Amino acid sequence: MLQRLSSGLARGEEIAAAALAAAVTCLILTNIAFRVLGSPLYWVSELAIYAMIWMTFLIAGAVFKRRQGVAVTLLSDLLPRTGRKLVGLWVDAMVLLFAVLLVWLCWRWYQPLTLAQMGFDTGAFQGQTFNFIYAENTSTLGIKKFWVWLIVPWFALSLSLHGLANLWQSVRQWRDPAEEPNTERL
Amino acid sequence: MTIAVFLLLLLGAVPISLVLALTAMWYIQASDNTVLFDSYPQQLFSAIESYGLLAIPLFMLAGELMNEGGLTRRLIALARILVGGFRGGLAYINLVANMMMAAIIGSAASQIAIMSRAMVPAMEQEGYDKPYSAAITAAGGLLSPIIPPSMLFVLFGVMAQVPIAEMFIAGLLPGLLLGASFFIVIALVGLIQQYPKGQWPSRRQAMHDALWGLPALSIPVIIIGGILWGIATPTESAALASLAALLMGRFVYGDLRLGQMPQVLKRTAVNAGLVIMLIAAAGVFGWVVIYEQLPQMAAEWIAALTADPFVFLLMVIGALLLVGMVIDGIAALILVVPILMPIAENQFAISPYQFGVVVCLTLVMGLLTPPVGAGLFIASSMTGAPPLKIFRALLPFLLATLVTLVLLAWLPWLTNGLIQR
Amino acid sequence: ARDFRLGLITPAQHLWSTEAEAFAETLHERSDGEHSVSVFPAQQLGNEAQMVQQLQSGALDMAFLTIAEISNRIPDFGALYAPYLVDDVNHAARLLRSDAAGELLDLMPQGVGLVGVGYGMVGMRQVLSRDPIESADDLQGQRLRITPFEPIRDFYTAAGAAPAPMPLLEVYDALANGQVDAIDMDFDSILILKFYEQAENLLISNHMMFPMVGVVSGRVWRELSDEDRELIDTTMAEHLENVLVGFEEKDAAQEEEIRAMDINIVEADAEFFAEAIAEWEDIWAPKAPMLDTLRAEAERLRE
Ligand code: NA
Ligand code: NA
């Protein structure tokens, strides 16, 4: 169940990231077209940057899920099989640790409970908390910046799920001496 | 203690971006400056909120499309007509092509991405060792930030208040010198390990290749022209190149099927995402480090050791090689220039041009050194050769770069000579 | 005893940065060595948007910020960018010292969580272009580089130009290869970054001032004793005043240096931009209620 959810999510993230890669290209091409025609669109650059950042965080979730992240394996490659499995377990645990810590930091950042307690009145919220996250504007898009930042908590939550699924998989395979965790190297 | 945590994570095979991100968290906790936690997630985001970074996915996509669309293949066939018959022909072509690309692209990472896709499969097909092919290509990427245009020089120029055009001029001789030193390395390596013998194509074949190679040649023309005629920024010219490669691969050569596009886009997202994620993590890491003023302390320590400008520059090179091992070129530049520049100028009377070129070249070397080397990993992910094998094959080129650096530190006129002031 | 951190975007040699260092020294002395300030110039801690966030969370204690960054969050500050609100740097400095401008600072704790101590500035905005701009019509369709903030974007849009937001470090190249036809810039940057090498036509318009504000994090301020607040407030205000005076002194010499160069110079006044100014007022009068007060004060301070 956990594995299926994590795999499905990773596939979705890959499709979305590929679409965003296409979107970045199209946005930049649109920008050139309109500038050549003499009426530059001032908001395209900012939108393209956000598309690139969303692409990055989405694909990062899927990459860590598939254990494809760039890592220094020169020591672990020298170890015998048990040692390698132990290292695999440790890596999965560290990914999960980072993900959970990031969820906690995002929670402190968005302070959703406090916001709800204030009846979603952002003025009162920032008066009490001195947290101005909900006041920040994007520079050219005319929307609040916290919508764009939502990709960070998304990444944190998604990575927590992937990390948990991977760690669970590693623990189960630890007991089964025949198998090694499925690691795809670049 | 922080260093121990860093090494434990790094050598424990944790993905490098997470090593940096977790070490930054550890350091915030250990230095009891927990208020930084409130800025942490946003810092992760804003570290990559930069127009310049858009060039990375766009140049990667252009490279993918040139490959899938059969453009790269035709360009190499075209190049073979010129020098293909010599022993080691493709190794030299790779370097010349890199020097020409350096006159187009301002970032080593982008250049390594596009050239790895373009050159390495062809070299491998001719019988070159894969890591060696990737190494020549990655070394060629070092030329990119030294031969103008250069993203790093622009950044340095602004931070040191030096006119950017003159920074570009300062890079001309060093760029040529570096290129020449790489030629010598290739020739010397050729004496030891026999390169595959080249073969001249038949007259008929040559005519055919020349004709079909010409449309593909329009890609560098689009990039150069786009920038020179002011139609496009480097980022935009990469997008134009992608579009041209797509249209040509589909309609001129017919090699590209639209059904391949999802895979092409996914690979672009994965390869670009890996690099950009690393920059995000390096951004947070660098931010925490500078908050605690660690670079300043290092700078004072260096300045206390000598009074000779040449020795000072050598020490700067040594220190920055260490910095470059773990921090990305641009991030490292942002960290060290404001600290080292005043020392270089006031205490040692070193010209900002010489200092800028030396610092930039040293820090781009960091892109190719483990444990954290974005250029190394791009070359690896683009070619499939393991990073450490590429690094081993790179060693002679890095040595040549080091010799060039020492020359640049020793002879100020190499950088200042062409500047009229 | 505290070690404060002060961030700013200008390079270490810039007047803002040298005055920030001087402030650090003075504060250290006057607190008898109890407090110290580490200065982080040249965007070391991030761009202004990032620094504002760090100030809000209390990670950063102090900063010198352009008003551009504040006006994107508190529209009232856009009033300081009203075209031809002031005539020259001296007039700008007088207005920034006035109580009317001081009233604006009172909006900052509530609006952005920062305590505004006082103003500094750089020189007046001018237009440097590749082709001569002899009349307002010549601006039509020109791709013109601006700093990304709304009041200046609205001004150039009203003038018929196509404003293109661009960070300072990309400007030289953009001008050299023709991505932009003109740039909005001050004398200081034109000279230091040698933009005149790539564009030989200067419209000395003095159309806008470009203020800076010295701030302390609201969260940090809450924790300080009244004594410390007083000490920081007066000391920083003195050094901000030095910035104002510094640019007042520099301006005439810089203008002279530029006029002596072999470039084509045209002068412009409010008349030149009359239509654009009217359009700008329509947009900003409702957005920035402080505009009337500032105009009245500026009129009173006109010599
Ligand atoms: Na270059
Ligand atoms: Na490195």
Coordinates of C-alpha atoms and ligand atoms in Angstrom, one line a residue, chain B residues 324-326 366-367 369-370 372-373, ligand 2:
Chain B
G324 CA 35.8 24.6 -4.6
M325 CA 35.8 21.0 -3.5
V326 CA 32.6 21.5 -1.6
G366 CA 36.0 23.2 -8.3
L367 CA 33.2 22.1 -10.6
T369 CA 36.8 18.1 -8.2
P370 CA 35.1 15.6 -5.9
V372 CA 31.1 18.1 -4.8
G373 CA 31.7 18.9 -8.5
Ligands
NA2 NA 34.4 20.4 -6.3

